[in-house]
Amino acid sequence: YTAWCWKGGGTAVSNSDGSITSSVSANKDAGFSIVSYTGNNATGATVGHGLNAVPEFIIVKDRDTDGYSWHVYHSALGATKEISLNETNDAGTQAFWNNTAPTSSVFSLGPIDGTNKSGEDYIAYCWHSVEGFSKFGSYEGNGSSDGTFVYLGFTPSLIICKNIDAANGWAMFDTTRDPANDGDQHALFANDPGDETGSYNIDLLSNGFECRDT
């Protein structure tokens, strides 16, 4: 088994920054918060996230009803797009975020069941980049074994990447399972219940990472 853990801010507190009152545990130093709220199906609803910077990565899940995906906002896609953590789909145009980018206090929701069905309870996990600790962004592959170098400014312990142009999985690599850059890194996929698969060649460097597969 493997587990990746982020420390929240302790006991959740009420947050009334948005039009929907939320309950938030926020670790502002780490740029991470856990947010629970109840949907109201309103266009332009907002939810306080408890951080002191704009979230770049948000995962939202309905807690009450089966069948709804883990809906993902990413700053590289913008507020008009959505991808799902449990699916391989490429980025689709959806109004889950009401076509409105998050702010330093709230994120926005459209009247869509997956993130804002009236009376449904939701959980959201929110992150923003913290220098020397975490980074969220995008890169363009080049199809070469001398792949695109992605600058982070620190050595990554965990990498999660997703092709947003085509139907591919959410590949996850970490330095605990594979501490050496030996061309035999093993991936786990967030969208797939399968065991870890290899071999991938991804170099985890002192200031970023570089894919070494074509």
Coordinates of C-alpha atoms in Angstrom, one line a residue:
Y1 CA 0.0 0.0 0.0
T2 CA 1.0 3.6 -0.4
A3 CA -0.6 6.8 1.0
W4 CA 0.0 10.5 0.3
C5 CA -0.9 12.8 3.1
W6 CA -1.4 16.5 3.6
K7 CA -1.8 18.1 7.0
G8 CA -4.9 20.3 7.4
G9 CA -5.4 23.0 9.9
G10 CA -7.0 21.0 12.7
T11 CA -10.6 21.2 13.7
A12 CA -12.8 22.7 11.0
V13 CA -14.3 26.2 11.5
S14 CA -17.2 27.9 10.0
N15 CA -16.4 30.1 7.0
S16 CA -18.9 32.7 5.6
D17 CA -16.8 34.2 2.9
G18 CA -19.0 32.8 0.2
S19 CA -22.7 32.7 -0.5
I20 CA -22.7 29.1 0.9
T21 CA -21.4 28.8 4.4
S22 CA -18.6 26.2 4.5
S23 CA -16.7 24.3 7.2
V24 CA -13.0 24.6 6.7
S25 CA -9.7 23.1 8.0
A26 CA -6.9 25.2 6.4
N27 CA -3.2 24.9 6.6
K28 CA -2.2 28.2 5.1
D29 CA 1.5 27.6 5.3
A30 CA 1.2 24.5 3.2
G31 CA -1.4 26.0 0.8
F32 CA -4.0 23.3 1.5
S33 CA -7.5 23.2 2.9
I34 CA -10.3 20.8 3.4
V35 CA -13.8 22.3 2.7
S36 CA -17.2 20.8 3.4
Y37 CA -20.4 22.5 2.2
T38 CA -24.0 21.9 1.1
G39 CA -25.1 22.7 -2.4
N40 CA -27.9 25.1 -3.3
N41 CA -28.1 24.7 -7.1
A42 CA -27.6 28.5 -7.5
T43 CA -25.9 30.1 -10.5
G44 CA -22.8 31.9 -9.2
A45 CA -22.7 30.3 -5.8
T46 CA -19.4 30.8 -3.9
V47 CA -17.7 28.8 -1.2
G48 CA -15.0 30.0 1.2
H49 CA -11.9 27.9 1.0
G50 CA -10.0 29.4 4.0
L51 CA -6.6 30.0 2.2
N52 CA -4.8 33.3 1.8
A53 CA -4.0 32.8 -1.9
V54 CA -5.9 31.7 -5.0
P55 CA -6.3 27.9 -5.3
E56 CA -4.8 26.4 -8.3
F57 CA -6.1 22.8 -7.9
I58 CA -9.5 21.9 -6.5
I59 CA -11.1 18.4 -6.2
V60 CA -14.8 18.3 -5.3
K61 CA -16.8 15.1 -4.5
D62 CA -20.5 14.6 -3.7
R63 CA -20.8 12.7 -0.4
D64 CA -24.4 11.8 -0.6
T65 CA -25.1 10.3 -4.0
D66 CA -23.4 7.5 -6.0
G67 CA -22.5 8.1 -9.6
Y68 CA -20.9 11.6 -9.4
S69 CA -17.3 12.0 -10.4
W70 CA -14.4 13.6 -8.5
H71 CA -14.6 16.9 -10.4
V72 CA -11.3 18.8 -10.8
Y73 CA -10.5 22.4 -11.3
H74 CA -6.9 23.3 -12.5
S75 CA -5.6 26.8 -13.1
A76 CA -3.9 25.6 -16.3
L77 CA -7.3 24.7 -17.7
G78 CA -9.2 27.7 -16.4
A79 CA -12.7 28.0 -15.0
T80 CA -14.5 26.9 -18.2
K81 CA -13.0 23.5 -18.2
E82 CA -13.3 20.4 -16.0
I83 CA -11.6 17.0 -15.8
S84 CA -12.4 14.1 -13.5
L85 CA -10.0 12.4 -11.1
N86 CA -11.6 9.0 -11.5
E87 CA -11.8 9.1 -15.3
T88 CA -9.4 9.3 -18.3
N89 CA -11.4 12.0 -20.1
D90 CA -9.7 15.0 -21.7
A91 CA -10.6 18.5 -20.5
G92 CA -14.2 19.3 -21.3
T93 CA -16.1 22.6 -21.4
Q94 CA -18.4 22.5 -18.4
A95 CA -19.9 25.2 -16.1
F96 CA -19.0 23.3 -12.9
W97 CA -17.0 26.5 -11.7
N98 CA -19.6 28.9 -13.2
N99 CA -16.9 30.0 -15.7
T100 CA -15.4 32.1 -12.9
A101 CA -11.8 31.7 -11.5
P102 CA -11.3 31.3 -7.8
T103 CA -10.2 34.2 -5.7
S104 CA -8.0 34.4 -2.6
S105 CA -11.2 33.8 -0.5
V106 CA -13.7 31.8 -2.5
F107 CA -14.3 29.4 -5.4
S108 CA -17.4 29.5 -7.6
L109 CA -19.9 26.9 -8.6
G110 CA -22.5 26.6 -11.3
P111 CA -25.9 25.0 -10.9
I112 CA -24.6 21.5 -11.8
D113 CA -25.3 18.4 -9.8
G114 CA -21.7 17.1 -9.6
T115 CA -20.6 20.1 -7.5
N116 CA -23.7 22.0 -6.4
K117 CA -26.9 20.0 -6.3
S118 CA -29.4 21.5 -3.8
G119 CA -29.2 19.8 -0.4
E120 CA -26.3 17.5 -1.3
D121 CA -23.2 17.5 0.9
Y122 CA -19.8 17.9 -0.7
I123 CA -16.2 17.8 0.2
A124 CA -13.5 19.9 -1.5
Y125 CA -9.7 19.7 -1.3
C126 CA -8.0 22.9 -2.3
W127 CA -4.3 23.6 -3.0
H128 CA -2.1 26.5 -4.2
S129 CA 1.6 26.5 -4.9
V130 CA 4.0 27.2 -2.1
E131 CA 7.6 28.1 -3.0
G132 CA 10.0 25.2 -2.3
F133 CA 7.1 22.9 -1.3
S134 CA 4.5 22.4 -4.0
K135 CA 3.8 23.5 -7.6
F136 CA 0.9 23.3 -9.9
G137 CA 1.1 23.9 -13.6
S138 CA 1.3 22.5 -17.1
Y139 CA 3.8 21.5 -19.8
E140 CA 3.9 20.4 -23.4
G141 CA 5.4 17.0 -24.2
N142 CA 7.8 16.7 -27.1
G143 CA 7.6 12.9 -27.8
S144 CA 11.3 12.5 -27.2
S145 CA 13.4 10.4 -24.8
D146 CA 15.0 13.7 -24.0
G147 CA 11.7 15.0 -22.7
T148 CA 10.5 18.4 -21.6
F149 CA 12.2 19.6 -18.4
V150 CA 9.6 20.9 -15.9
Y151 CA 11.1 23.4 -13.5
L152 CA 9.7 23.3 -9.9
G153 CA 12.4 24.9 -7.8
F154 CA 12.7 21.9 -5.5
T155 CA 13.1 18.1 -5.7
P156 CA 9.6 16.6 -6.0
S157 CA 8.5 13.7 -3.7
L158 CA 5.2 13.2 -5.6
I159 CA 4.3 13.9 -9.2
I160 CA 0.7 13.6 -10.5
C161 CA 0.3 14.3 -14.2
K162 CA -2.7 14.0 -16.7
N163 CA -2.9 14.4 -20.4
I164 CA -5.5 17.1 -21.0
D165 CA -5.7 16.8 -24.8
A166 CA -6.6 13.1 -24.9
A167 CA -8.1 10.2 -22.9
N168 CA -5.3 9.1 -20.7
G169 CA -4.9 8.2 -17.0
W170 CA -3.7 10.2 -14.0
A171 CA -0.2 8.9 -13.5
M172 CA 1.3 9.2 -10.1
F173 CA 5.0 8.7 -9.2
D174 CA 6.8 9.2 -5.9
T175 CA 10.3 8.9 -4.4
T176 CA 9.3 6.6 -1.6
R177 CA 8.3 3.7 -3.9
D178 CA 11.1 4.6 -6.4
P179 CA 13.9 6.6 -4.8
A180 CA 16.4 6.1 -7.7
N181 CA 16.3 7.5 -11.3
D182 CA 16.9 4.1 -12.8
G183 CA 14.4 4.1 -15.7
D184 CA 12.1 1.7 -13.9
Q185 CA 9.7 4.0 -12.1
H186 CA 6.3 2.5 -11.3
A187 CA 3.1 4.4 -11.8
L188 CA -0.2 4.2 -10.0
F189 CA -3.2 5.7 -11.7
A190 CA -5.9 7.6 -9.7
N191 CA -8.6 6.6 -12.3
D192 CA -7.7 2.9 -12.2
P193 CA -8.1 0.3 -9.4
G194 CA -5.2 -1.7 -10.9
D195 CA -1.9 -2.4 -9.1
E196 CA 1.2 -0.3 -9.9
T197 CA 2.6 -0.6 -13.4
G198 CA 6.1 -0.1 -14.9
S199 CA 8.4 0.6 -16.3
Y200 CA 8.5 4.4 -16.8
N201 CA 11.5 6.6 -17.1
I202 CA 11.0 9.9 -15.3
D203 CA 13.9 11.7 -13.7
L204 CA 13.2 13.4 -10.4
L205 CA 15.8 16.2 -10.3
S206 CA 17.0 18.7 -7.7
N207 CA 14.9 21.4 -9.3
G208 CA 12.1 19.6 -11.1
F209 CA 11.5 16.6 -13.3
E210 CA 12.1 15.3 -16.9
C211 CA 10.2 12.6 -18.7
R212 CA 12.7 10.2 -20.5
D213 CA 10.1 8.1 -22.4
T214 CA 8.9 8.8 -25.9

